[in-house]
Coordinates of C-alpha atoms in Angstrom, one line a residue:
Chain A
X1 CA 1.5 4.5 46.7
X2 CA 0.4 8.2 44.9
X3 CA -1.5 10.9 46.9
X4 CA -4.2 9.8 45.1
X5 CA -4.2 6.1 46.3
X6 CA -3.3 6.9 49.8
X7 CA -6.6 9.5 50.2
X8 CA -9.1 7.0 48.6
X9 CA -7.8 4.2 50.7
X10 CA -8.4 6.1 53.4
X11 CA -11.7 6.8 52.6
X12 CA -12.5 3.4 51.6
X13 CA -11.1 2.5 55.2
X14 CA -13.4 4.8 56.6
X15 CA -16.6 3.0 55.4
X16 CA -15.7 0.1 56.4
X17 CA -14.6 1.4 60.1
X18 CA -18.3 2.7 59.8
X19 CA -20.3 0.7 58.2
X20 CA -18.8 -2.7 58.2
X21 CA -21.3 -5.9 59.4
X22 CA -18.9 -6.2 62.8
X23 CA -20.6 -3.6 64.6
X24 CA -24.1 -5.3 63.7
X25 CA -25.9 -6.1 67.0
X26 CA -26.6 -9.3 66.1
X27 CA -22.5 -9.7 65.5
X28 CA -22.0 -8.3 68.5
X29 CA -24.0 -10.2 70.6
X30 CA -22.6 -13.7 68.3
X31 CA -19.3 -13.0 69.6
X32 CA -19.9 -11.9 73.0
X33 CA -21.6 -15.3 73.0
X34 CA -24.9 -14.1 73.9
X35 CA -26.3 -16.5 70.9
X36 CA -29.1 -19.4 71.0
X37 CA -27.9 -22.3 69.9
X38 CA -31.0 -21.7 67.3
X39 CA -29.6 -18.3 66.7
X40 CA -26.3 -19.7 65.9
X41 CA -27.4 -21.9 63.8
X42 CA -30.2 -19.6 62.0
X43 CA -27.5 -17.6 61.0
X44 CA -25.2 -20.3 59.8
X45 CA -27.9 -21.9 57.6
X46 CA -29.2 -18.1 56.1
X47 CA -25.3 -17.1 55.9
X48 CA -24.7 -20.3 53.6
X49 CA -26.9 -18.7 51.1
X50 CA -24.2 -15.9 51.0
X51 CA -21.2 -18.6 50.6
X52 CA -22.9 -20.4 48.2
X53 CA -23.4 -17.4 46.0
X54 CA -20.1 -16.0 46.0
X55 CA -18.6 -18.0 43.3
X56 CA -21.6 -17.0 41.1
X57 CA -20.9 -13.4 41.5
X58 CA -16.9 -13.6 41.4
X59 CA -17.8 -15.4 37.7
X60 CA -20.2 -12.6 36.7
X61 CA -16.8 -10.1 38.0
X62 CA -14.2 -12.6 35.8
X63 CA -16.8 -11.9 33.2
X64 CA -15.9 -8.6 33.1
X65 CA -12.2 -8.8 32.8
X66 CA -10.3 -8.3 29.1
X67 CA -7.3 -9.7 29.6
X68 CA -6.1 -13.1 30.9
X69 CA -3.4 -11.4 33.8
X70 CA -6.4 -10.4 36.2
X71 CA -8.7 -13.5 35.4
X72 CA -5.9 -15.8 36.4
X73 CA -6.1 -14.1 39.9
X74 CA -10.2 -13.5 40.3
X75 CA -10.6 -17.4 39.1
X76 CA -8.5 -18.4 42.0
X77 CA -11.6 -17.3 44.4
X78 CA -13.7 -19.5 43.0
X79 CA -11.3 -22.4 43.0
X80 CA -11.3 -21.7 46.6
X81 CA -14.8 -21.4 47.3
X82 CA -15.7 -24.6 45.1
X83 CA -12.5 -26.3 46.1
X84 CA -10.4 -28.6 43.5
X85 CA -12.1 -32.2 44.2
X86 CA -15.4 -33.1 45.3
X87 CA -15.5 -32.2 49.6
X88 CA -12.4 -29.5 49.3
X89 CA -13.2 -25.6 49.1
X90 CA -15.0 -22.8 51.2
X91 CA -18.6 -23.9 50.9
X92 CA -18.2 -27.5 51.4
X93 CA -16.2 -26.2 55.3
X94 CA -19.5 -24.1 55.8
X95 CA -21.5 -27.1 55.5
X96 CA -18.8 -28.6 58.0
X97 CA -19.3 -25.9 60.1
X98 CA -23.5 -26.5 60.1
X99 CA -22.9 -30.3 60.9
X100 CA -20.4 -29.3 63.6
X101 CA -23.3 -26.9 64.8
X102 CA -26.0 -29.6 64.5
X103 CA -27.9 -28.6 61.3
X104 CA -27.6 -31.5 58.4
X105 CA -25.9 -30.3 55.3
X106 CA -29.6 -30.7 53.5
X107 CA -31.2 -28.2 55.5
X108 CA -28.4 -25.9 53.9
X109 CA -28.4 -27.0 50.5
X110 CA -32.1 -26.9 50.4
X111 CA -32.6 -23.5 51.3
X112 CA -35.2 -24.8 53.4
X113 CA -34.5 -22.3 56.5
X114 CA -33.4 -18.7 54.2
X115 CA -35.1 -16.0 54.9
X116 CA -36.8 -13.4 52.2
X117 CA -34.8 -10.5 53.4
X118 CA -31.1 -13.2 53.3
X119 CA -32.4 -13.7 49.9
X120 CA -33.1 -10.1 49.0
X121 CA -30.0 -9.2 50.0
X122 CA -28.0 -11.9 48.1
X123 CA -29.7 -11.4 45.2
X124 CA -29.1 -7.8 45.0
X125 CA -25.2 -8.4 45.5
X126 CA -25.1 -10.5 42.4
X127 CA -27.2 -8.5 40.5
X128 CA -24.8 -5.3 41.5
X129 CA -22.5 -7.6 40.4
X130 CA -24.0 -8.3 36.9
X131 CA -24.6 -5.2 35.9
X132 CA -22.1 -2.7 37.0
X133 CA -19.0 -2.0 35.4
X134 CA -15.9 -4.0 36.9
X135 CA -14.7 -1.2 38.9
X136 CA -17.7 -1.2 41.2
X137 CA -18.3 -4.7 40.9
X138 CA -14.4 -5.2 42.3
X139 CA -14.8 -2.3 44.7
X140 CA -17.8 -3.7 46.1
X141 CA -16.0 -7.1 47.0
X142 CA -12.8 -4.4 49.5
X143 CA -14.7 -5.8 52.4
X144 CA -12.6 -8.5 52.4
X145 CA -10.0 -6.0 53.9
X146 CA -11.8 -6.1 57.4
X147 CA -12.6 -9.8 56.7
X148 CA -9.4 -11.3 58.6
X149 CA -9.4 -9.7 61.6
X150 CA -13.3 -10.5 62.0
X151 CA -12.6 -14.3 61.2
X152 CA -9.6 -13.9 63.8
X153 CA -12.1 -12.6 66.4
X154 CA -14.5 -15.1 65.8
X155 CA -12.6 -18.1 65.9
X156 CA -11.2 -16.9 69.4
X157 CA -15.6 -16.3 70.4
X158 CA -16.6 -19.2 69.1
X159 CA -13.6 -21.5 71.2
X160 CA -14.5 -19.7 74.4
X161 CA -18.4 -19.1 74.0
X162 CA -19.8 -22.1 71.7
X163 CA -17.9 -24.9 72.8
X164 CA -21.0 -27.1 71.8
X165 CA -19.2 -26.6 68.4
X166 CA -16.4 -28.5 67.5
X167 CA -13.3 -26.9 66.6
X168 CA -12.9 -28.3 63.3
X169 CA -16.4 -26.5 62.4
X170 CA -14.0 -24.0 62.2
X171 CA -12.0 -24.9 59.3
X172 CA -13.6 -22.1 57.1
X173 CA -13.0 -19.0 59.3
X174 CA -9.5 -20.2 60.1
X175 CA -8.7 -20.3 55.7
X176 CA -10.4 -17.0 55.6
X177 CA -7.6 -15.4 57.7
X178 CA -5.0 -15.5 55.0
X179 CA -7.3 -15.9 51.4
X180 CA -9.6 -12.7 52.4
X181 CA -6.0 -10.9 53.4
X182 CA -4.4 -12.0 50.1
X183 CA -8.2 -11.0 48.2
X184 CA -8.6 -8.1 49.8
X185 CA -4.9 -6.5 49.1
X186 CA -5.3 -7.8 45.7
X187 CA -8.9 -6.2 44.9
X188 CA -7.6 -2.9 46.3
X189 CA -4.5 -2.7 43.6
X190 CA -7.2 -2.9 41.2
X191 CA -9.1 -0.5 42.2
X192 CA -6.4 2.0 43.1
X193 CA -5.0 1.6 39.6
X194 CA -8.6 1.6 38.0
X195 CA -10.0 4.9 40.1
X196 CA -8.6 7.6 38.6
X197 CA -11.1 10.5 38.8
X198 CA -13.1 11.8 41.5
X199 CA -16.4 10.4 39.8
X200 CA -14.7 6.8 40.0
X201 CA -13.5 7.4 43.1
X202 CA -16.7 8.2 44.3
X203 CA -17.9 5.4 42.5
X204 CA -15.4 3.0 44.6
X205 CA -16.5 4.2 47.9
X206 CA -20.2 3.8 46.9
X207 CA -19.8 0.2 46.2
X208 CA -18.1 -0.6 49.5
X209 CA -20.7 1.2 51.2
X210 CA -23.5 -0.5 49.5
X211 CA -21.7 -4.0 50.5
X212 CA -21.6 -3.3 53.9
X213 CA -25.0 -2.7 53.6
X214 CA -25.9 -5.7 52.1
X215 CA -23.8 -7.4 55.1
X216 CA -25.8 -5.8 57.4
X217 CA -29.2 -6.2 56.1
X218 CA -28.7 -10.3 56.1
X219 CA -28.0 -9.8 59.5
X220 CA -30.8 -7.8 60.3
X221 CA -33.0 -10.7 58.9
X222 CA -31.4 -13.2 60.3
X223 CA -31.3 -11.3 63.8
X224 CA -35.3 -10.3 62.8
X225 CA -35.9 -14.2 62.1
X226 CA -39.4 -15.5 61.8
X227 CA -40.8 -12.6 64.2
X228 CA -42.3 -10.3 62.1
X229 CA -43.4 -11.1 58.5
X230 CA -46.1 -13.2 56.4
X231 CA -48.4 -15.7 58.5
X232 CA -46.7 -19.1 58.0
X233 CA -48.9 -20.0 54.9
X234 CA -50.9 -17.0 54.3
X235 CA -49.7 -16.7 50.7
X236 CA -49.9 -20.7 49.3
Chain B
X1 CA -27.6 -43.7 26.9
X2 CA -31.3 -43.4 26.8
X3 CA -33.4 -43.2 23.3
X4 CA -34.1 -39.8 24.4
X5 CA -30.4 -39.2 24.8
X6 CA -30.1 -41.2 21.1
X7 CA -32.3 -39.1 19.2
X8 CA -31.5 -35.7 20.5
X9 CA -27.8 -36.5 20.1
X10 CA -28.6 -37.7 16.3
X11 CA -30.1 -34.1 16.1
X12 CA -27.5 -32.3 17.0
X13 CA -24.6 -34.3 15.0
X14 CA -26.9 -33.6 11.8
X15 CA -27.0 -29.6 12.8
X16 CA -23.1 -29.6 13.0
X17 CA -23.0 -32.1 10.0
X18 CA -25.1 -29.3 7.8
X19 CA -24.1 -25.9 9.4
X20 CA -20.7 -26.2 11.1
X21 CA -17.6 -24.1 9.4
X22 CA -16.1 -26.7 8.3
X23 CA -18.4 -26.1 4.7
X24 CA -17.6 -22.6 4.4
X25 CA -16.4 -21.6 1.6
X26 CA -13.8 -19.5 3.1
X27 CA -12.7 -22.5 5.5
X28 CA -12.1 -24.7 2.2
X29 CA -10.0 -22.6 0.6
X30 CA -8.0 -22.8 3.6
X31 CA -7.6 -26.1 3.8
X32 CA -7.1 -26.4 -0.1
X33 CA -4.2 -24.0 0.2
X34 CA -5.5 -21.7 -1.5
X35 CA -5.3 -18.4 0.6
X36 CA -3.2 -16.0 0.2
X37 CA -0.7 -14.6 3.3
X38 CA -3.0 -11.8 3.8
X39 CA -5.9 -13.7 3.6
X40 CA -4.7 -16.0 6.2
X41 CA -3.4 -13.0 8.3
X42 CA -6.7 -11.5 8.0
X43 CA -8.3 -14.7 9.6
X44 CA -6.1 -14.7 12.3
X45 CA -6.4 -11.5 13.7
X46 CA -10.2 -11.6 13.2
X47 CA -10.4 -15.2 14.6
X48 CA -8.5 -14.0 17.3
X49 CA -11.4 -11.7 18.4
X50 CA -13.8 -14.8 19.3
X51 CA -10.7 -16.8 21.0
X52 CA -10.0 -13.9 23.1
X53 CA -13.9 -14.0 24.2
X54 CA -14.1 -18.0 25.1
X55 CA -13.0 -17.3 28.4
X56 CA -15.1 -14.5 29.2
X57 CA -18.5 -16.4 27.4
X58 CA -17.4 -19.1 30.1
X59 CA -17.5 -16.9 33.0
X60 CA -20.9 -16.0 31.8
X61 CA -21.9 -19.6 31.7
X62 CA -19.6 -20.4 35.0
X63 CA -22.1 -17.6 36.8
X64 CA -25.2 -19.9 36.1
X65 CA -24.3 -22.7 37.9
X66 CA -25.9 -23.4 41.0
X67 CA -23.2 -26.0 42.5
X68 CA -19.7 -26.4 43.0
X69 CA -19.3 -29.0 40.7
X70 CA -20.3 -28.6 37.4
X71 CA -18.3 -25.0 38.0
X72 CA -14.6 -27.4 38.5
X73 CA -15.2 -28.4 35.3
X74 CA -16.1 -25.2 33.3
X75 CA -14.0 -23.7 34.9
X76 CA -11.0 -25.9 33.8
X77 CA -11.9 -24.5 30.1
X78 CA -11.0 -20.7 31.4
X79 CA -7.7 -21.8 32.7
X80 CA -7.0 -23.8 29.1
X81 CA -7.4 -20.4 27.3
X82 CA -6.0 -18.0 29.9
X83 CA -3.3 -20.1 31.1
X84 CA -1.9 -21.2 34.6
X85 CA 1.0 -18.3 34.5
X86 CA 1.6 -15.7 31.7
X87 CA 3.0 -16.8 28.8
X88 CA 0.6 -19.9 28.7
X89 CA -2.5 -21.3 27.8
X90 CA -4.8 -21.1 24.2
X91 CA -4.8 -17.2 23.7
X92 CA -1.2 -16.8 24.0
X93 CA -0.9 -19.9 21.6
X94 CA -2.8 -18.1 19.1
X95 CA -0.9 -14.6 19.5
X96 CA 2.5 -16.9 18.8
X97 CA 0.1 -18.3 16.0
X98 CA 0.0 -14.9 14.4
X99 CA 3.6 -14.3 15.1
X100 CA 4.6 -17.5 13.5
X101 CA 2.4 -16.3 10.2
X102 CA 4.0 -12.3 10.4
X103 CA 1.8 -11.0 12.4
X104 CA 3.0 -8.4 15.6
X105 CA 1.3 -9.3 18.6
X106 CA 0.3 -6.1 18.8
X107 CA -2.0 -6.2 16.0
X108 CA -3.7 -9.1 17.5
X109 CA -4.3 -7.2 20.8
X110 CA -5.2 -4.0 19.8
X111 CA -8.2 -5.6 17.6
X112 CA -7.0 -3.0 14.8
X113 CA -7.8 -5.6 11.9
X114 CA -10.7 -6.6 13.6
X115 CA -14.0 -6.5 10.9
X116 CA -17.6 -5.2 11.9
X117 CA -19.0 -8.4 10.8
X118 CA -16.3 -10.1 12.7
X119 CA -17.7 -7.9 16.3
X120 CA -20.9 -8.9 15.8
X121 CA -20.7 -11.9 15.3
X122 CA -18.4 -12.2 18.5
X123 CA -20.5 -10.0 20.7
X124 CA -23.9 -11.8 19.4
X125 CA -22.1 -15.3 20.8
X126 CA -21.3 -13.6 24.2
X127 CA -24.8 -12.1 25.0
X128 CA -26.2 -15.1 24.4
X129 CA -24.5 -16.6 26.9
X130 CA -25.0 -13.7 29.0
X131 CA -28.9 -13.3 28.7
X132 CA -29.9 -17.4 27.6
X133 CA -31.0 -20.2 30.4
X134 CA -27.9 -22.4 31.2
X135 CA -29.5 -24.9 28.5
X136 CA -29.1 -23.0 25.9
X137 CA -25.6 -21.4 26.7
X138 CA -23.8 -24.7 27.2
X139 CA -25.9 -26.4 23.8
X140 CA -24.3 -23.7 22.1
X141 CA -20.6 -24.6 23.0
X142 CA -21.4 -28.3 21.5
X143 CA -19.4 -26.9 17.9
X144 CA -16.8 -28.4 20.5
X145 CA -17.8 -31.8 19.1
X146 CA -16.9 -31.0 15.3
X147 CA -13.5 -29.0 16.4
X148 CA -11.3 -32.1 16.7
X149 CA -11.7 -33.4 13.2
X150 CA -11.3 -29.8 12.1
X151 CA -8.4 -29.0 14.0
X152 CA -7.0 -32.0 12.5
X153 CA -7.6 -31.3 9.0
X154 CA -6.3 -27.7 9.6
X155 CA -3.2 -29.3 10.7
X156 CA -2.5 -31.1 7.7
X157 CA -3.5 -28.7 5.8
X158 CA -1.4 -26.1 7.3
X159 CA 1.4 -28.5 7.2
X160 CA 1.2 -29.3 3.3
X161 CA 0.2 -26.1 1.6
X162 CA 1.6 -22.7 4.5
X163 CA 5.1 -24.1 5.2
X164 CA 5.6 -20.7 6.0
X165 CA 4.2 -20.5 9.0
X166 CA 6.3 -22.7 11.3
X167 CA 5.1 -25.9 13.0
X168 CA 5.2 -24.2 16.3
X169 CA 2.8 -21.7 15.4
X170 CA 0.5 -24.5 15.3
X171 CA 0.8 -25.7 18.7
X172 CA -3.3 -24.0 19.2
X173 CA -4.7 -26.3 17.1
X174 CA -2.9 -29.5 18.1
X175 CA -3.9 -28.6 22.1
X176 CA -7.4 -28.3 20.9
X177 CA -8.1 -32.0 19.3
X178 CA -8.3 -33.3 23.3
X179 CA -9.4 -30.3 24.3
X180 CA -12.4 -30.0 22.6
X181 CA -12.8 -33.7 22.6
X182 CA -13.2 -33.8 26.1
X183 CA -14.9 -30.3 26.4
X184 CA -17.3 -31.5 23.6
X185 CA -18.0 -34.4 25.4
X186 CA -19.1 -33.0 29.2
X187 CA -21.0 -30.2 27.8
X188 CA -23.3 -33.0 25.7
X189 CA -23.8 -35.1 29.1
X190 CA -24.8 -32.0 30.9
X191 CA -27.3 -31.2 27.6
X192 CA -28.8 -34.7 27.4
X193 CA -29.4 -34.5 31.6
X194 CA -31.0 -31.2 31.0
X195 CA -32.6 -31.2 28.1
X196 CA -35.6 -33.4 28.6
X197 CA -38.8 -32.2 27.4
X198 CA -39.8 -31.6 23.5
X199 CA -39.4 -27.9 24.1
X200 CA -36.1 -28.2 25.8
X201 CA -34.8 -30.5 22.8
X202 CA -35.7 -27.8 21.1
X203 CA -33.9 -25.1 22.4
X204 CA -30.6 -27.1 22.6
X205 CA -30.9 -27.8 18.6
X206 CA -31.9 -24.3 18.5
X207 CA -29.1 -23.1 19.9
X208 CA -26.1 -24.9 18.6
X209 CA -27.8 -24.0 15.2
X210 CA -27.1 -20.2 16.0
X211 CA -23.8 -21.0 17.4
X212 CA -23.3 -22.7 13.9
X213 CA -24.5 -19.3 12.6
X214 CA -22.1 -17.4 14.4
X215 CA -19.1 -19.3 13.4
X216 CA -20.3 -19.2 9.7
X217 CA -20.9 -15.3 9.8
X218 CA -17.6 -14.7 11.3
X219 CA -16.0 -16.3 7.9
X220 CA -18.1 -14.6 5.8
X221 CA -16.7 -11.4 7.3
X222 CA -13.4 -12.4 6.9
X223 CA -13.9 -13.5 3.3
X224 CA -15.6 -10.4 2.5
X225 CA -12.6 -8.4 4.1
X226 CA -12.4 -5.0 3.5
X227 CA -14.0 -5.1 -0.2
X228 CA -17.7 -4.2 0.7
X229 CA -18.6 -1.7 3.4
X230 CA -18.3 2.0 4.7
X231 CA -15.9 3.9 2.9
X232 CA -12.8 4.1 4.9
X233 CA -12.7 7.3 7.4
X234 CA -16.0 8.3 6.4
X235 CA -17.9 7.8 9.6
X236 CA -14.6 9.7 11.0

């Protein structure tokens, strides 16, 4: 690792240390187990509208790519998202884990129960996505470095404090352990190699920051719910 | 198949039977054996602009999926051209084409040859993708219905009249006859379950027409060559 690499790391450590979505409140209180069983599942069925766009904006970032070397790598995230068969892959165990929480996998795939603010800030993920160049758009994604040890504590909060669940609801956090590691560690190379000047650099840590941000605004709507916003019907 | 399905897919054949590349005049010279080495170097290299963008016009159409999947199978075309691991897959098949015909694969990659016309015609293909309704992006790709019979012409014809080049070099085209059989085939299902109403018909003929377009002004560029256009180093 250069001089170079180890200060930016560092400083792309530091936003996430600051800024990442485990120090949300409405994280906090998930795993201290202080959730609703509507909570839980409020934020699993407005969560799923993250999942099911992340192979959308990891094709917009292969997009992006020149050269086959680092496609063969970023396509691999969406193999694991969509899976290689018909009920394999990431968002197929997040619909496990709303059946193992009590929602049916129509309420998620109908979008029925997002909120604006979940969609807002989906939306403007893949859009950052879309239209900045690959080095933020591959920055941006480094919060997969705090990932593992989030899913690690989860699994252990959800065992202990939602028992209501069943364990192999799980399924999804537990593959996240090692595929977020292996993403994150991969995503990082590239942008080490990538960043060279202080403009990129900044660039970089922007990105992350605005990620977390996005992180933490879905959970501020999902911790906000239907509490404040439009009458019910007010605008049909 | 439906008679909507009948008559929209009797459209399309009859675009591809009047505009597809096949007619170009450059294209039957080829296959008539009557190019010269250069002139069959020249259409390598430039051809190998627009193979080197399939996989990144697919990510574009990958990111406008909604589910899981319809993506499995796009995807699957990104993987033919980049390859499982290096050293596989369609683009490095066409690099060992241009070996096999005296070209250095360095003067594939470094897009040196590479003719205006040739760029636009390449980056007109992409932003289409990019900026179209998933419709329209995956009715252009339906040329994938005409490349079997070409490729196996090209075969032949490369066979009988470029013994020069050796068989090997060949092994793009001879992947591509299933290949784009099969490619050819899911993108048409997808069209003819999308494209329902008059307007929609339209836009699918519409756009495999430019697609037609695109692949027809690529050749003229490369038939033109360097004969007509700015003075070399003038815009230096």
């Amino acid at each position: 690792m250069t001089r170079h690499g180890d200060e930016l790391t560092e400083r792309l450590r530091a936003v996430s240390a600051g800024r990442y979505h485990d120090r949300h409140p409405f994280n906090v209180r998930m795993h201290a187990g202080e959730l609703t069983r509507e909570e839980l599942r409020r934020w699993i069925a407005n969560r799923f509208h993250y999942q099911r766009h992340i192979p959308v904006k990891d094709a917009l970032i292969l997009a992006k790519f020149d050269d086959p070397a680092p496609r063969r790598g970023w396509l691999r995230r969406i193999r694991d998202h969509d899976g290689e068969r018909e009920g394999e892959g990431g968002i197929e165990r997040w619909l496990r884990l709303g059946e193992a929480a009590g929602l049916k996998r129509e309420q998620l795939l109908d979008s029925s129960r997002v909120l604006p603010g979940v969609r807002l800030a989906v939306d403007g993920y893949v859009n950052f996505c879309r239209l900045r160049p690959v080095l933020d758009a591959v920055a941006a994604s480094l919060t997969e470095l705090s990932a593992p040890d989030l899913m690690r504590t989860r699994i252990a909060a959800f065992e202990r404090h939602y028992p209501w669940i069943d364990a192999e609801g799980l399924a999804y956090f537990r593959t996240r352990v090692d595929q977020g590691a292996r993403d994150g560690q991969e995503a990082l190379a590239l942008v080490l190699e990538w960043a060279r000047t202080p403009e990129e650099q900044d660039r970089a840590v922007a990105a992350l920051a605005f990620k977390c941000d996005v992180l933490w605004s879905l959970l501020d709507a999902v911790e906000r719910g239907n509490a404040v916003g439009p009458l019910s019907g007010g605008a049909a």
